[in-house]
């Protein structure tokens, strides 16, 4: 059992010796590689839940927190709770102590006309009151500045620290020099207002964080496992790959797996969004976090821990929330320059008023501190992260998973959408409707040979044939040799000494098989929109099987709505041209790419891109992965394969075509909020800096004391955070698709 030192915020930072995180400066936490169920787990990191920490443990953690920390993973979410609690405590402490500070300050005495008894000089009372506010409540800004300067970067914390330190340090100097003048109240109120702004920002993010935690709460703490032919109960964290688990009615599924024994119905609504329980039998997959409804089953664990579908969902949302949109990257660069402008502006304001205009040092310092404070780009730093947090959380609520902030922003640019047919527009569960035999063969013989040939394929059509053979009570031959999967065209194998070829018309032509005996039947089946599988035995056509794959219930309406929105819709499929055109006719899709081999799907996506269109590809299968990667935005149907989901940038968990439009609407609403926030944050700074510097003071007598500058700066952050939260209003438009 080895000991590692790991960063609570960045679990990828691991080392064998104590130290600090190079990314955030937090003290690395000692942990053992063996997991304990009583702690929160993220990768290889362990952390106690915040509720179980002592006051001293919380205090030590709070001393290493920095502004802008990411809160990914279970440990990260616990840290977010701890940070919110710490910010709240520091805010209320600062607020309460600031009341007597104002009362004893020149502001309270000269402007507010407050007269309190002073057993010692007021300046010393203010020093005693402000010092704990500065070092306790203001510590997060001071420590963040230390870490930023150590990494040779400038951020909002640097400006805040400069402002509060200038006000506090100069006041201390004046107090020791015996002066009654000071800026203690400016330092205290600046800390109070900024903490208030950050508290509001954290509250705006909390809804999504809580939603993610609720997802993880779906996983039961205990699991029933077969060990040594006995049923025992163990912590879910100790379940291993290959373990056989038992599910009884009402149990929550602890990990992902495959049913090995029994039948049941499982409610997957909380994970996939599907409202009706899904029938499960031997060979079917179960998802951790879903609820077993009726039967008792046994299943083998295929994915545990961070590899489960639920963990991947949460991880995807977290990555999205902690990533930066292109607009935010620009804002961050602007903010760095604004830090220089703020500090430089403060120095210029001081120099101009003191050295050029001859103002008293206190007046010059007032303008300098106000300029530095008002220029703080705190709102710029919140502009897009708050919108991204709310947007990705809203998407997750509706089973739309967006992998990063860049994707969330780019989805709004989609102009053309290429839709895979099977499994995307159709149910992906075709049923055999017709079996026609020629050449002296019977339907039963045809089905048996077809089913035997298809047993080594997992294509939906193969499964339909096998299901139909079983339904008819046919015994499927088991002597299968030389199986060959002919990608996009069919399959072939030797069954009981016969060479069986199953596939498309094109495959038959390529193999020089004459299909004339079936020509009329083939044309009739294709005109009905059915998918056909032609069988050839020992080089001669033997019959045809047809399957119908029902179009998804709301696919036609979803496509109509997308077209009304100005989107160009195309359908791509490996199906026969006539079948594809019939399905396209049903759905109102005019642009059809049919008889497309899997390896060629990406070419058709590229064709649309070459036409100058920002293109999305929507698919669910392994053969869709290259096209998903080629597209500007790859969208995977959640019921599809892991490969498709890994390749895509957006995952639709409900497999609902309408969710494509929902994702686009969500993106547009989020981008609008980003732009609004960036405008309010930047225009505020540009307009307020000259006023704070005293440009209007000589002629109009208008000035901003540091504490009022701090209030206005905090109000801009609050406006930005509140505006982001208003994104929840977009939920109505998502539902109404």
XYZ file of C-alpha atoms in Angstrom:
737
model
C 0.000 0.000 0.000
C 1.891 3.088 -1.295
C 1.483 6.670 -0.096
C 0.883 9.504 -2.564
C 0.560 13.266 -2.174
C -2.267 14.589 -4.355
C -3.819 17.990 -5.049
C -7.488 18.185 -3.954
C -8.284 20.410 -6.950
C -6.106 18.735 -9.581
C -6.031 14.958 -8.956
C -3.661 14.481 -11.898
C -0.958 16.214 -9.813
C 0.585 13.367 -7.810
C 3.992 12.885 -6.253
C 5.710 10.705 -3.666
C 6.759 13.610 -1.396
C 4.884 16.450 0.368
C 4.646 19.791 -1.420
C 2.286 22.216 -3.130
C 0.352 22.018 -6.378
C 2.137 23.831 -9.237
C -1.267 24.781 -10.737
C -3.103 26.263 -7.752
C -0.610 26.288 -4.901
C -2.703 24.141 -2.572
C -0.940 21.879 -0.133
C -0.854 18.312 -1.428
C -2.923 15.849 0.614
C -1.434 12.582 1.836
C -3.440 9.559 0.739
C -3.047 5.829 0.445
C -3.791 3.993 -2.785
C -6.256 1.673 -1.060
C -9.673 3.309 -1.013
C -11.788 3.752 2.094
C -15.571 3.951 1.603
C -15.900 6.667 4.216
C -14.126 9.216 2.051
C -14.949 10.839 -1.262
C -13.200 9.290 -4.263
C -11.966 10.943 -7.435
C -9.511 8.921 -9.479
C -6.842 8.093 -6.931
C -7.729 10.971 -4.595
C -9.493 10.751 -1.275
C -11.113 13.537 0.650
C -13.497 13.663 3.571
C -16.939 15.122 2.948
C -17.010 18.743 4.172
C -19.751 17.839 6.656
C -17.387 15.392 8.402
C -14.450 17.807 8.745
C -13.522 19.420 12.026
C -13.263 23.197 12.376
C -9.472 22.980 12.380
C -9.424 20.808 9.221
C -11.713 23.260 7.437
C -9.581 26.197 8.576
C -6.363 24.621 7.288
C -8.016 23.885 3.939
C -9.344 27.439 3.692
C -5.839 28.849 4.048
C -4.774 27.195 0.773
C -7.833 28.130 -1.309
C -7.415 30.417 -4.282
C -9.837 32.384 -6.434
C -10.964 30.655 -9.619
C -10.344 27.118 -8.400
C -11.836 24.332 -10.478
C -14.230 22.027 -8.689
C -14.271 18.847 -10.752
C -14.804 15.346 -9.383
C -16.309 14.267 -6.079
C -13.432 15.710 -4.094
C -13.738 18.923 -6.077
C -17.433 19.223 -5.297
C -16.727 18.718 -1.633
C -14.081 21.410 -1.921
C -16.649 23.682 -3.631
C -18.984 23.199 -0.648
C -16.142 23.951 1.732
C -15.150 27.020 -0.264
C -18.707 28.357 -0.373
C -19.020 27.835 3.376
C -15.681 29.575 3.942
C -16.580 32.535 1.682
C -19.923 32.859 3.490
C -18.254 32.861 6.936
C -15.624 35.379 5.847
C -18.280 37.599 4.263
C -20.508 37.715 7.349
C -17.514 38.269 9.636
C -16.342 41.149 7.458
C -19.878 42.584 7.197
C -20.501 42.528 10.952
C -17.110 44.007 11.866
C -17.426 46.644 9.121
C -20.386 48.240 10.925
C -18.331 49.575 13.882
C -15.442 50.306 11.473
C -17.719 52.666 9.519
C -19.018 54.180 12.736
C -15.497 55.040 14.009
C -14.158 56.044 10.593
C -13.994 59.602 9.183
C -16.885 58.539 6.933
C -19.079 57.780 9.947
C -17.922 60.737 11.988
C -17.942 63.519 9.368
C -20.574 62.397 6.831
C -22.934 60.082 8.722
C -22.604 62.127 11.953
C -22.116 59.056 14.158
C -20.556 59.763 17.556
C -19.468 56.688 19.545
C -17.466 56.705 22.763
C -13.740 56.153 22.160
C -11.694 55.036 25.200
C -8.615 55.149 22.955
C -7.974 57.177 19.781
C -10.386 56.196 16.982
C -7.510 55.377 14.618
C -6.249 52.665 16.992
C -9.769 51.242 17.397
C -10.010 51.052 13.613
C -6.623 49.309 13.412
C -7.734 46.689 15.952
C -11.056 46.096 14.161
C -9.721 46.083 10.573
C -6.672 43.852 11.107
C -8.659 40.559 11.541
C -10.861 41.528 8.588
C -7.768 42.133 6.450
C -5.903 38.941 7.419
C -8.881 36.575 7.865
C -11.563 37.685 5.410
C -9.065 39.079 2.912
C -6.666 36.122 3.103
C -8.040 34.419 -0.038
C -7.085 37.487 -2.111
C -3.645 37.781 -0.524
C -2.842 34.085 -0.952
C -4.221 34.051 -4.519
C -1.984 37.007 -5.359
C 1.044 35.215 -3.923
C 0.315 32.168 -6.095
C -0.336 34.321 -9.182
C 2.914 36.264 -8.822
C 4.809 33.033 -8.154
C 3.496 31.761 -11.508
C 4.277 35.149 -13.126
C 0.655 35.890 -14.005
C -1.720 38.756 -13.266
C -5.361 38.238 -12.353
C -8.263 39.811 -10.502
C -6.894 38.717 -7.127
C -3.779 40.860 -7.717
C -5.878 43.977 -8.169
C -8.060 43.305 -5.148
C -4.987 42.582 -3.046
C -3.322 45.796 -4.263
C -6.428 47.807 -3.391
C -6.991 46.427 0.113
C -3.278 46.379 0.956
C -2.789 49.991 -0.170
C -5.765 51.166 1.908
C -4.792 49.102 4.977
C -1.022 49.636 4.876
C -1.261 53.400 4.335
C -3.817 53.649 7.148
C -1.514 51.746 9.506
C 1.326 54.109 8.573
C -0.841 57.164 9.287
C -1.949 55.669 12.626
C 1.642 55.124 13.777
C 2.498 58.654 12.638
C -0.242 59.954 14.945
C -2.684 61.084 12.222
C -6.437 60.756 12.684
C -6.972 60.235 8.933
C -7.238 56.704 7.520
C -8.777 54.381 4.920
C -9.557 51.433 7.160
C -13.226 51.498 6.146
C -12.219 51.368 2.444
C -10.138 48.218 3.026
C -12.886 46.545 5.085
C -15.731 47.413 2.702
C -13.720 46.443 -0.369
C -13.189 42.986 1.151
C -16.858 42.765 2.160
C -18.265 43.748 -1.238
C -15.924 41.512 -3.244
C -16.703 38.548 -0.989
C -20.399 39.263 -1.490
C -19.929 39.205 -5.284
C -18.068 35.887 -5.109
C -20.685 34.424 -2.793
C -23.386 35.272 -5.340
C -21.314 33.753 -8.159
C -20.826 30.519 -6.224
C -24.537 30.342 -5.450
C -25.314 30.689 -9.170
C -23.123 27.637 -9.858
C -24.404 25.584 -6.950
C -27.555 24.368 -8.711
C -25.514 22.492 -11.287
C -23.083 21.195 -8.690
C -25.966 19.879 -6.605
C -27.479 18.284 -9.697
C -24.220 16.440 -10.372
C -24.034 15.300 -6.780
C -27.618 14.062 -7.057
C -26.559 11.935 -10.017
C -23.826 10.312 -7.972
C -26.277 9.758 -5.143
C -28.114 7.402 -7.500
C -25.344 4.857 -6.903
C -26.143 2.733 -3.825
C -23.456 2.573 -1.119
C -23.688 -1.242 -0.947
C -23.825 -4.033 -3.530
C -24.784 -7.742 -3.328
C -21.917 -9.810 -4.725
C -21.297 -13.554 -5.106
C -18.004 -14.410 -3.389
C -17.032 -18.033 -2.792
C -20.554 -19.151 -3.871
C -22.021 -16.999 -1.091
C -24.072 -13.810 -1.361
C -22.364 -11.027 0.590
C -22.881 -7.272 0.848
C -19.870 -5.064 0.182
C -19.281 -1.315 -0.402
C -19.912 -0.420 -4.042
C -16.392 1.021 -4.234
C -14.998 -2.505 -3.703
C -16.839 -4.112 -6.642
C -14.321 -5.472 -9.171
C -14.543 -6.123 -12.906
C -16.017 -9.569 -13.547
C -17.804 -9.784 -10.176
C -21.253 -11.411 -10.302
C -23.833 -9.172 -8.613
C -27.438 -9.817 -7.568
C -30.319 -7.427 -8.174
C -33.611 -7.786 -6.334
C -36.842 -5.826 -6.973
C -36.422 -2.210 -5.873
C -32.604 -2.334 -5.833
C -30.524 0.397 -7.424
C -27.938 -0.907 -9.891
C -24.497 -0.288 -8.316
C -22.260 -0.552 -11.435
C -22.541 -1.117 -15.190
C -22.826 -4.740 -16.250
C -24.315 -7.478 -18.413
C -27.171 -9.728 -17.271
C -26.120 -13.369 -17.000
C -29.278 -14.834 -15.469
C -32.948 -13.867 -15.164
C -35.332 -11.285 -16.613
C -36.553 -7.951 -15.275
C -37.627 -4.406 -16.135
C -35.319 -1.545 -15.196
C -36.169 2.145 -14.812
C -33.325 4.068 -16.541
C -35.123 7.421 -16.624
C -32.813 9.177 -14.176
C -29.773 8.246 -16.277
C -31.003 8.199 -19.901
C -34.263 10.149 -19.726
C -36.323 7.241 -21.071
C -39.649 7.394 -19.263
C -40.750 3.741 -19.543
C -38.996 0.800 -17.796
C -36.800 -1.177 -20.183
C -37.196 -4.963 -20.418
C -33.925 -6.746 -19.684
C -32.878 -10.354 -20.187
C -29.689 -12.391 -20.496
C -27.041 -10.536 -22.526
C -28.601 -7.089 -22.036
C -26.693 -4.206 -20.476
C -27.560 -2.517 -17.159
C -26.510 0.994 -16.158
C -25.298 1.954 -12.699
C -27.775 4.264 -10.956
C -30.870 2.819 -12.651
C -33.579 1.085 -10.574
C -34.587 -2.563 -10.846
C -38.383 -2.750 -11.004
C -39.629 -6.316 -10.942
C -37.524 -9.452 -11.379
C -34.429 -10.838 -9.677
C -31.365 -11.073 -11.911
C -27.652 -11.698 -11.780
C -25.222 -9.614 -13.796
C -21.486 -9.402 -14.412
C -19.714 -6.115 -13.639
C -18.268 -4.714 -16.886
C -17.491 -1.148 -15.768
C -16.770 0.078 -12.241
C -15.734 3.324 -10.549
C -14.853 6.191 -12.855
C -15.492 4.049 -15.959
C -19.259 3.669 -15.430
C -21.688 5.490 -17.702
C -22.885 7.641 -14.790
C -19.340 8.653 -13.822
C -18.600 9.518 -17.455
C -21.718 11.698 -17.638
C -20.706 13.618 -14.534
C -17.106 13.913 -15.730
C -18.261 15.256 -19.097
C -20.413 17.950 -17.480
C -17.619 18.913 -15.084
C -15.075 19.215 -17.884
C -17.504 21.428 -19.771
C -18.079 23.668 -16.754
C -14.380 24.062 -16.013
C -13.348 24.623 -19.633
C -13.089 28.061 -21.187
C -15.041 29.273 -24.160
C -13.143 31.190 -26.902
C -14.844 34.390 -25.760
C -13.599 33.877 -22.193
C -10.022 33.330 -23.370
C -10.149 36.741 -25.034
C -11.662 38.222 -21.867
C -8.902 36.669 -19.745
C -6.220 38.243 -21.947
C -8.048 41.562 -21.749
C -8.293 41.195 -17.967
C -4.514 40.720 -17.703
C -3.942 43.983 -19.572
C -6.611 45.617 -17.437
C -4.646 44.673 -14.321
C -1.670 46.568 -15.708
C -3.954 49.469 -16.673
C -5.505 49.475 -13.186
C -2.210 49.515 -11.292
C -0.693 51.956 -13.795
C -3.818 54.114 -13.680
C -3.690 54.185 -9.894
C -0.064 55.308 -9.965
C -0.787 57.916 -12.627
C -3.795 59.192 -10.655
C -1.643 59.528 -7.542
C 1.185 61.184 -9.453
C -1.125 63.560 -11.291
C -2.991 64.730 -8.198
C -0.011 64.838 -5.805
C 2.910 65.954 -7.954
C 1.204 67.945 -10.725
C -1.961 69.353 -9.147
C -0.451 69.620 -5.664
C -3.314 67.907 -3.855
C -2.793 66.616 -0.296
C -1.408 63.081 -0.137
C -4.682 61.721 1.276
C -6.672 63.129 -1.656
C -4.179 61.748 -4.170
C -4.200 58.378 -2.467
C -8.022 58.340 -2.470
C -8.145 58.724 -6.246
C -5.332 56.173 -6.696
C -7.008 53.468 -4.623
C -10.431 54.151 -6.180
C -8.947 53.865 -9.694
C -7.248 50.579 -8.869
C -10.369 49.125 -7.268
C -12.872 50.230 -9.922
C -10.662 48.845 -12.697
C -10.672 45.380 -11.185
C -11.932 43.074 -13.975
C -13.686 40.742 -11.559
C -16.898 40.766 -13.611
C -14.923 39.923 -16.764
C -13.649 36.792 -15.058
C -17.213 35.727 -14.291
C -18.743 36.697 -17.639
C -18.660 33.377 -19.462
C -17.923 30.803 -16.699
C -21.237 31.556 -15.001
C -23.134 31.301 -18.304
C -21.305 28.055 -19.183
C -22.045 26.567 -15.744
C -25.759 27.352 -16.021
C -25.932 26.306 -19.708
C -24.212 22.931 -19.278
C -26.251 22.252 -16.143
C -29.485 23.051 -17.972
C -28.412 20.757 -20.807
C -27.588 17.917 -18.402
C -31.009 18.347 -16.793
C -32.541 17.614 -20.201
C -30.114 14.763 -20.983
C -28.017 16.854 -23.366
C -24.325 16.483 -22.529
C -21.904 19.012 -24.010
C -18.229 18.125 -23.609
C -16.653 21.577 -23.305
C -17.339 25.307 -23.324
C -15.973 25.719 -26.865
C -18.519 23.215 -28.162
C -21.318 24.915 -26.216
C -20.440 28.148 -28.008
C -19.970 26.567 -31.475
C -23.214 24.556 -31.555
C -25.011 27.861 -32.162
C -23.147 28.173 -35.503
C -24.528 24.932 -37.020
C -25.908 25.478 -40.538
C -26.199 21.924 -41.892
C -26.906 18.609 -40.151
C -26.154 15.145 -41.527
C -28.324 12.512 -39.864
C -27.525 8.821 -39.819
C -30.698 6.823 -40.553
C -30.608 3.618 -38.510
C -30.824 4.247 -34.791
C -30.891 8.023 -35.199
C -34.009 8.697 -37.252
C -35.374 5.188 -36.889
C -35.750 3.068 -33.780
C -32.693 0.988 -34.687
C -34.660 -2.165 -33.889
C -35.783 -3.518 -37.273
C -38.292 -6.364 -37.491
C -38.476 -8.956 -40.266
C -41.666 -8.369 -42.269
C -41.217 -10.556 -45.355
C -39.303 -13.716 -46.264
C -39.489 -14.777 -49.921
C -37.780 -17.945 -51.099
C -36.959 -19.115 -54.666
C -34.958 -21.910 -56.224
C -36.678 -24.705 -54.348
C -35.918 -23.337 -50.851
C -38.540 -22.848 -48.110
C -38.878 -19.753 -45.921
C -37.754 -21.798 -42.889
C -34.614 -23.076 -44.644
C -33.803 -19.576 -45.783
C -34.207 -18.125 -42.299
C -32.105 -20.853 -40.662
C -29.194 -20.334 -43.052
C -29.514 -16.550 -42.855
C -29.641 -16.580 -39.035
C -26.632 -18.912 -38.834
C -24.614 -16.614 -41.097
C -25.607 -13.551 -39.051
C -24.779 -15.000 -35.602
C -21.299 -13.490 -35.566
C -22.530 -10.024 -36.530
C -24.028 -7.435 -34.160
C -25.665 -5.338 -36.877
C -29.334 -4.470 -36.087
C -30.460 -6.341 -39.226
C -28.534 -9.440 -38.144
C -30.208 -9.339 -34.751
C -33.623 -8.974 -36.451
C -33.042 -12.125 -38.516
C -31.916 -14.127 -35.488
C -34.890 -12.858 -33.463
C -37.322 -13.897 -36.251
C -35.773 -17.405 -36.467
C -36.140 -17.861 -32.708
C -39.707 -16.523 -32.854
C -40.582 -19.230 -35.388
C -38.969 -21.904 -33.212
C -36.280 -22.749 -35.764
C -33.077 -24.534 -34.789
C -30.186 -22.403 -36.002
C -27.206 -24.409 -37.376
C -24.036 -24.095 -35.327
C -21.450 -25.368 -37.791
C -20.304 -22.009 -39.149
C -16.952 -21.595 -40.880
C -15.073 -18.863 -42.748
C -17.273 -16.022 -41.519
C -16.496 -12.720 -43.203
C -18.055 -9.342 -42.459
C -18.285 -7.310 -45.682
C -18.529 -3.805 -44.201
C -21.523 -1.854 -45.471
C -22.546 -4.634 -47.882
C -23.335 -7.830 -45.933
C -21.835 -11.063 -44.555
C -20.765 -14.465 -45.835
C -19.948 -17.830 -44.262
C -19.967 -21.581 -44.814
C -22.970 -23.118 -43.016
C -23.320 -26.904 -42.916
C -21.132 -27.142 -46.007
C -23.078 -24.488 -47.976
C -21.589 -21.117 -48.945
C -24.088 -18.483 -47.836
C -23.918 -14.860 -48.978
C -26.271 -12.272 -47.420
C -26.365 -8.602 -48.363
C -27.257 -5.755 -50.688
C -28.038 -5.661 -54.404
C -24.602 -4.104 -54.947
C -22.962 -7.042 -53.177
C -24.792 -9.484 -55.431
C -23.659 -7.564 -58.514
C -20.072 -7.514 -57.249
C -20.243 -11.302 -56.751
C -21.947 -11.810 -60.161
C -25.139 -13.220 -58.603
C -28.187 -12.938 -60.871
C -31.167 -11.556 -58.880
C -33.617 -11.542 -61.826
C -35.891 -14.227 -60.262
C -36.552 -11.815 -57.406
C -36.616 -8.518 -59.321
C -40.366 -7.790 -58.943
C -40.374 -8.693 -55.237
C -37.266 -6.569 -54.593
C -38.782 -3.496 -56.288
C -42.046 -3.903 -54.372
C -40.251 -4.193 -51.000
C -38.031 -1.188 -51.736
C -41.026 0.924 -52.764
C -42.496 0.218 -49.303
C -39.370 1.669 -47.677
C -38.157 -1.670 -46.371
C -34.552 -2.755 -46.039
C -33.765 -5.931 -47.963
C -31.240 -8.725 -47.448
C -30.722 -10.923 -50.484
C -29.540 -14.500 -49.900
C -27.387 -16.447 -52.289
C -26.498 -20.087 -51.636
C -23.604 -21.690 -53.463
C -23.503 -18.842 -55.972
C -27.235 -18.731 -56.813
C -29.945 -16.400 -55.514
C -32.154 -18.207 -52.990
C -34.454 -15.538 -51.625
C -34.838 -12.194 -49.929
C -35.716 -11.102 -46.400
C -37.121 -7.640 -45.744
C -37.106 -5.650 -42.533
C -38.916 -2.520 -41.459
C -37.309 -0.144 -38.995
C -40.010 2.225 -37.707
C -39.280 5.932 -37.869
C -39.001 7.487 -34.405
C -42.263 8.967 -33.220
C -41.241 12.626 -33.205
C -38.491 12.499 -35.863
C -40.662 14.100 -38.591
C -41.726 17.001 -36.329
C -38.148 17.537 -35.114
C -36.838 17.724 -38.692
C -39.627 20.105 -39.713
C -38.749 22.407 -36.792
C -35.045 22.296 -37.680
C -35.817 23.175 -41.297
C -38.047 26.044 -40.119
C -35.027 27.309 -38.181
C -33.083 27.581 -41.430
C -31.007 24.408 -40.988
C -30.173 22.240 -43.996
C -30.938 18.577 -43.250
C -29.353 15.600 -45.016
C -29.733 11.887 -44.327
C -26.902 9.384 -44.778
C -27.276 5.598 -44.874
C -25.820 2.428 -46.280
C -29.328 1.428 -47.378
C -30.503 1.056 -50.983
C -31.269 4.360 -52.746
C -35.005 3.585 -53.134
C -35.398 2.610 -49.459
C -33.531 5.730 -48.361
C -35.640 7.970 -50.600
C -38.853 6.457 -49.208
C -37.702 7.107 -45.615
C -36.591 10.601 -46.621
C -40.022 11.223 -48.161
C -41.708 10.178 -44.902
C -39.506 12.573 -42.911
C -39.470 15.493 -45.347
C -35.729 15.196 -46.077
C -34.781 15.994 -49.680
C -31.025 15.576 -49.597
C -30.227 11.868 -49.359
C -26.813 10.168 -49.289
C -27.590 6.461 -49.847
C -25.585 3.273 -50.392
C -22.700 4.895 -48.501
C -20.003 2.596 -47.162
C -18.941 3.234 -43.531
C -15.504 4.458 -44.534
C -17.067 6.973 -46.962
C -19.461 8.712 -44.539
C -16.818 11.263 -43.559
C -16.427 12.237 -47.258
C -20.074 13.316 -47.470
C -19.723 15.404 -44.311
C -16.633 17.011 -45.831
C -18.636 17.714 -49.010
C -21.053 19.911 -47.020
C -18.142 21.624 -45.280
C -16.594 22.401 -48.673
C -19.863 24.119 -49.585
C -19.058 26.566 -46.791
C -21.498 25.190 -44.234
C -20.743 24.718 -40.540
C -21.754 21.059 -40.342
C -22.916 18.714 -37.598
C -23.031 14.936 -37.907
C -25.476 12.897 -35.814
C -24.884 9.153 -35.453
C -24.876 6.217 -33.080
C -22.686 3.431 -34.441
C -19.022 2.488 -34.685
C -19.191 3.198 -38.418
C -20.307 6.773 -37.663
C -17.170 7.625 -35.660
C -15.028 8.903 -38.599
C -17.885 11.143 -39.779
C -18.458 12.418 -36.227
C -14.769 13.294 -36.019
C -14.806 14.988 -39.459
C -17.814 17.177 -38.655
C -17.434 20.610 -37.089
C -19.739 19.307 -34.349
C -20.156 15.566 -33.783
C -23.410 14.615 -32.029
C -23.834 11.073 -30.676
C -27.114 9.435 -29.818
C -26.789 8.190 -26.244
C -28.122 4.749 -26.958
C -25.258 4.290 -29.438
C -21.852 2.753 -29.048
C -19.053 3.897 -26.760
C -16.905 4.677 -29.813
C -19.474 7.115 -31.196
C -19.913 8.777 -27.815
C -16.146 9.106 -27.334
C -15.735 10.718 -30.760
C -18.663 13.124 -30.490
C -18.664 16.522 -28.802
C -22.359 16.411 -27.859
C -24.201 13.379 -26.488
C -28.009 13.082 -26.575
C -28.808 10.621 -23.814
C -32.485 10.161 -24.738
C -31.833 9.274 -28.385
C -34.466 11.891 -29.264
C -33.928 13.752 -32.604
C -35.694 16.788 -31.103
C -32.753 17.111 -28.690
C -30.614 18.272 -31.633
C -32.702 21.425 -31.886
C -32.770 21.722 -28.102
C -28.961 21.665 -28.030
C -28.799 24.403 -30.701
C -31.331 26.577 -28.863
C -29.465 26.087 -25.590
C -26.194 27.080 -27.258
C -27.708 30.216 -28.804
C -29.250 31.254 -25.477
C -25.937 30.669 -23.661
C -23.908 32.603 -26.255
C -26.359 35.507 -25.940
C -25.798 35.561 -22.173
C -22.016 35.392 -22.684
C -22.112 38.439 -24.982
C -24.384 40.350 -22.605
C -22.111 39.571 -19.663
C -18.947 40.552 -21.538
C -20.595 43.838 -22.544
C -21.723 44.734 -19.037
C -18.388 43.757 -17.514
C -16.220 45.692 -19.993
C -18.360 48.817 -20.496
C -18.561 49.210 -16.733
C -14.760 49.333 -16.395
C -14.224 51.622 -19.376
C -16.758 54.192 -18.110
C -15.908 54.056 -14.412
C -12.095 54.350 -14.490
C -11.976 58.051 -15.534
C -14.552 58.964 -12.871
C -12.598 57.124 -10.190
C -9.400 58.847 -11.298
C -11.063 62.200 -10.539
C -11.561 63.540 -14.079
C -14.917 65.032 -13.078
C -13.824 66.288 -9.666
C -12.273 69.678 -10.562
C -15.311 70.924 -12.508
C -18.241 69.025 -11.002
C -16.940 67.887 -7.599
C -17.806 64.260 -8.463
C -15.529 61.619 -6.972
C -15.626 58.014 -5.830
C -14.257 57.005 -2.462
C -12.616 53.539 -2.467
C -15.478 51.922 -0.560
C -18.040 53.143 -3.117
C -15.773 52.027 -5.935
C -15.662 48.599 -4.284
C -19.447 48.527 -4.041
C -19.870 49.378 -7.734
C -17.248 46.801 -8.728
C -19.069 44.137 -6.725
C -22.419 45.168 -8.189
C -21.074 44.512 -11.698
C -20.137 40.968 -10.630
C -23.592 40.464 -9.128
C -25.257 41.719 -12.336
C -23.192 39.286 -14.407
C -23.945 36.320 -12.117
C -27.654 37.189 -11.975
C -27.847 37.593 -15.750
C -26.305 34.131 -16.191
C -28.884 32.605 -13.851
C -31.623 34.158 -16.006
C -30.520 31.664 -18.662
C -32.848 29.227 -16.899
C -35.659 31.048 -18.690
C -34.494 29.245 -21.840
C -35.762 26.009 -20.319
C -39.274 26.747 -21.581
C -38.062 26.936 -25.209
C -36.195 23.644 -24.741
C -39.294 21.819 -23.568
C -41.504 23.241 -26.312
C -39.514 21.759 -29.230
